[in-house]
Amino acid sequence: MQEVGRNYLLWLMIASFGGSLALMVPLSYSLAVRIADLAPGHEEQLGYVTGSAQFVYLVLSPLIGLWSDRTRSRLGRRTPFMIGGTLLGTVALVGVALAPSVLLLGLAWAVGMVGWSTTGQAIQNVQADRVPEEQRGRVSALTGVMTQIAPVIGIGLAYTVASSPFLVFLVPGVLGGALVVLFPVFKPEGDSRSLVRTGGVTLRSMVAGYGFSPRRYPDFGWNWLGRFVFFMGLYLSTTFGTFFFAQRLDLPVKEVAGIVAVIGTIGVVAAAGGAIGGGFLSDKLGRRKLFALIGSTVFVAGAVTEAFAHSLPQLVVGAVLMQFGIAVFSAVDQAIVFAVLPDRTEAGRYLAVIGFAQKIPSAVAPLIAPLVITLGVSGGGEKNYTQLYLLGAVLALAGGLVVKLKIKSVR
C-alpha cells in the first residue's frame, strides 16, 4: 500500500466527521429529548429504543460487510454503501422527528441506525483498504478526533433549533450526510469491476460471515474480546449521560444541552490530545498495546470521578478524563484491528465482525443500564448512577488488560 496524502486524509476526516454528526447527535442528545417529551419520567425507554436499534444493525452488519466486499461497480466497493446508507439514514430521521409514540420512534430509529452505521462502516472499510501499517495509528487518531468533535458541534447546532423537534434531527443529519457525500465526489474510490470476483453472497457465506475461528486467528479473537469488554464499560457509563447530568445538576432534561455542549467542547480538546498523541506516538514507537492500556486506565479514573460527582467542576473533570481515555484507546486499538485482520481481501466482513465487539455492547448496555440504575431504588427515588459508572470502570479496565496481555503479534 502507498501512503495516503494529506488531501486524501482531509476528505477522509471530513467524511468521518459527517457520519458521526448524523449518528451521534441523536444518541447523545436528541433522542433523549424526544423520549422526555413522549414518555416523561421514563428515561429507561431511551435504553430500549437505542438498544433495539443497535441489535437490528448488529444482525445486518456482517451481511452488509460481505456484500460490500463482493460489490463490483463503477463507483467501487464501498461508495455505494456510503451513499445508500446516508440516504436511508436521512429519510429515517424525518420519521424519528415526527413519530407520535415511543414505538414508532423506535422503529424509525432502527432504520436510521442501519443507514448511518452502514455509512460509517463503509468509511472504515475504505480506511482499511487504503491506509498502510505505518500510517494507521495517526490516521485512526485523526479520524477518531473527528468522531469526537462531531457530537459536540452537533449538539450545539441542535440546541439552536431546540424549539423544533424536526430541525433538531434534520439539521445535524442533512449537514452530516452532505459532508459524507463530498468524500467520494472529491476522492473517488475507483472502479472495482476489474477486481477478482470472490463469489456471490450465498447462504453459506452469509452464515460464515457472522464468525471466525479464535483458534486459527487468536490475536483477532483476543482483540475482539478486549474491545467488547471495554466498550461494554463505556456504553454503560455514557448511554444515560443527558439524564445523568440533569439529575446531578438538578436541571430539566431540555436545559442540559448547553451544559453537555460546554462539557463536550472541553472534552474534545482532551480527546484530540489523547487520540493524536496516542496515535502518533504509537506509530513512532511501534507500541500499540501499552497505549491501549493507558487509555483504558484514564477512562477508569474519569468514570470513578463521575460516579461521585455532584457539582459542575467535578462532572467536567470526570468527563474530560473519560474522553481522553476513550480517544487514546479507540485510536490505538483501531490500528491494532487493521494489523490483525485475518484476510485483507475480506476487510468489510472482518471489520463487521470486529464491529460486533462494539455494537453488541451498544445494544446490550442500554438494556442492562436501566436495571443497574434502579437496583436498590425504591418508588420514585433518584436513579443510582454511581453504581452504573463504577461497573463501567471495572469493565473498561478489564478490556484494556486483555488487549495488553493477550495479543502477541502486535507490540
mmCIF file of N, CA and C in Angstrom, residues 35 65 90 103 106-107 142 149 168-169 171 179 190 210 233 262 268 271 285 301 326-327 356 370 387 391 396 410-411:
data_model
loop_
_atom_site.group_PDB
_atom_site.id
_atom_site.type_symbol
_atom_site.label_atom_id
_atom_site.label_comp_id
_atom_site.label_asym_id
_atom_site.label_seq_id
_atom_site.Cartn_x
_atom_site.Cartn_y
_atom_site.Cartn_z
ATOM 1 N N ILE A 35 -37.701 11.319 23.924
ATOM 2 C CA ILE A 35 -38.230 10.381 24.921
ATOM 3 C C ILE A 35 -38.821 11.145 26.096
ATOM 4 N N GLY A 65 -21.254 -6.032 5.274
ATOM 5 C CA GLY A 65 -19.813 -6.084 5.031
ATOM 6 C C GLY A 65 -19.456 -7.084 3.947
ATOM 7 N N THR A 90 -30.945 9.600 6.413
ATOM 8 C CA THR A 90 -31.580 10.921 6.370
ATOM 9 C C THR A 90 -33.095 10.804 6.348
ATOM 10 N N LEU A 103 -43.002 3.788 20.366
ATOM 11 C CA LEU A 103 -42.890 2.611 19.495
ATOM 12 C C LEU A 103 -42.497 3.009 18.083
ATOM 13 N N GLY A 106 -39.005 4.284 17.929
ATOM 14 C CA GLY A 106 -38.056 3.185 17.964
ATOM 15 C C GLY A 106 -37.897 2.508 16.612
ATOM 16 N N LEU A 107 -39.002 2.313 15.910
ATOM 17 C CA LEU A 107 -38.943 1.691 14.587
ATOM 18 C C LEU A 107 -38.180 2.575 13.600
ATOM 19 N N LEU A 142 -6.661 10.748 13.835
ATOM 20 C CA LEU A 142 -7.265 11.948 13.254
ATOM 21 C C LEU A 142 -8.735 11.736 12.909
ATOM 22 N N ILE A 149 -15.358 15.180 17.933
ATOM 23 C CA ILE A 149 -15.766 16.579 17.791
ATOM 24 C C ILE A 149 -17.205 16.691 17.288
ATOM 25 N N VAL A 168 -34.175 19.633 15.050
ATOM 26 C CA VAL A 168 -33.185 19.069 15.963
ATOM 27 C C VAL A 168 -32.533 17.833 15.359
ATOM 28 N N PHE A 169 -33.335 17.045 14.624
ATOM 29 C CA PHE A 169 -32.795 15.854 13.974
ATOM 30 C C PHE A 169 -32.268 16.147 12.573
ATOM 31 N N VAL A 171 -31.201 19.053 10.974
ATOM 32 C CA VAL A 171 -30.038 19.918 10.736
ATOM 33 C C VAL A 171 -28.729 19.134 10.840
ATOM 34 N N LEU A 179 -21.589 16.181 4.081
ATOM 35 C CA LEU A 179 -20.147 16.058 4.259
ATOM 36 C C LEU A 179 -19.646 14.666 3.891
ATOM 37 N N GLY A 190 -12.771 4.642 -7.150
ATOM 38 C CA GLY A 190 -12.275 3.976 -8.359
ATOM 39 C C GLY A 190 -13.120 2.758 -8.713
ATOM 40 N N TYR A 210 -20.767 -14.330 9.999
ATOM 41 C CA TYR A 210 -21.036 -13.922 11.366
ATOM 42 C C TYR A 210 -19.940 -14.325 12.349
ATOM 43 N N GLY A 233 -18.141 -1.397 29.174
ATOM 44 C CA GLY A 233 -17.965 -0.417 30.240
ATOM 45 C C GLY A 233 -18.246 0.994 29.774
ATOM 46 N N VAL A 262 -20.987 22.395 26.435
ATOM 47 C CA VAL A 262 -19.800 23.012 27.039
ATOM 48 C C VAL A 262 -18.833 21.932 27.532
ATOM 49 N N VAL A 268 -13.548 17.553 24.009
ATOM 50 C CA VAL A 268 -12.995 17.373 22.663
ATOM 51 C C VAL A 268 -11.533 17.752 22.623
ATOM 52 N N ALA A 271 -9.845 14.920 24.065
ATOM 53 C CA ALA A 271 -9.910 13.779 23.141
ATOM 54 C C ALA A 271 -8.948 13.951 21.981
ATOM 55 N N LEU A 285 6.791 4.918 18.093
ATOM 56 C CA LEU A 285 7.457 3.966 18.969
ATOM 57 C C LEU A 285 7.197 2.513 18.578
ATOM 58 N N ALA A 301 -10.334 6.307 35.600
ATOM 59 C CA ALA A 301 -10.225 7.448 36.508
ATOM 60 C C ALA A 301 -11.380 8.422 36.298
ATOM 61 N N ILE A 326 -11.041 7.385 26.206
ATOM 62 C CA ILE A 326 -11.718 6.781 25.044
ATOM 63 C C ILE A 326 -10.924 7.041 23.777
ATOM 64 N N ALA A 327 -10.458 8.273 23.625
ATOM 65 C CA ALA A 327 -9.748 8.659 22.407
ATOM 66 C C ALA A 327 -8.445 7.883 22.243
ATOM 67 N N PHE A 356 -18.841 -6.158 15.937
ATOM 68 C CA PHE A 356 -19.695 -6.783 16.947
ATOM 69 C C PHE A 356 -19.217 -6.433 18.352
ATOM 70 N N PRO A 370 -30.758 0.288 32.605
ATOM 71 C CA PRO A 370 -31.945 0.607 33.405
ATOM 72 C C PRO A 370 -32.082 -0.270 34.646
ATOM 73 N N GLN A 387 -23.429 3.429 40.937
ATOM 74 C CA GLN A 387 -23.069 2.041 40.683
ATOM 75 C C GLN A 387 -22.948 1.757 39.186
ATOM 76 N N LEU A 391 -19.416 0.237 37.705
ATOM 77 C CA LEU A 391 -19.406 -1.002 36.916
ATOM 78 C C LEU A 391 -18.727 -0.760 35.578
ATOM 79 N N ALA A 396 -14.097 -1.461 31.749
ATOM 80 C CA ALA A 396 -13.149 -0.782 30.861
ATOM 81 C C ALA A 396 -11.708 -1.185 31.184
ATOM 82 N N VAL A 410 1.346 -8.057 17.899
ATOM 83 C CA VAL A 410 1.473 -6.597 17.874
ATOM 84 C C VAL A 410 2.168 -6.183 19.159
ATOM 85 N N ARG A 411 3.117 -5.252 19.040
ATOM 86 C CA ARG A 411 3.810 -4.775 20.250
ATOM 87 C C ARG A 411 2.928 -3.824 21.057
#
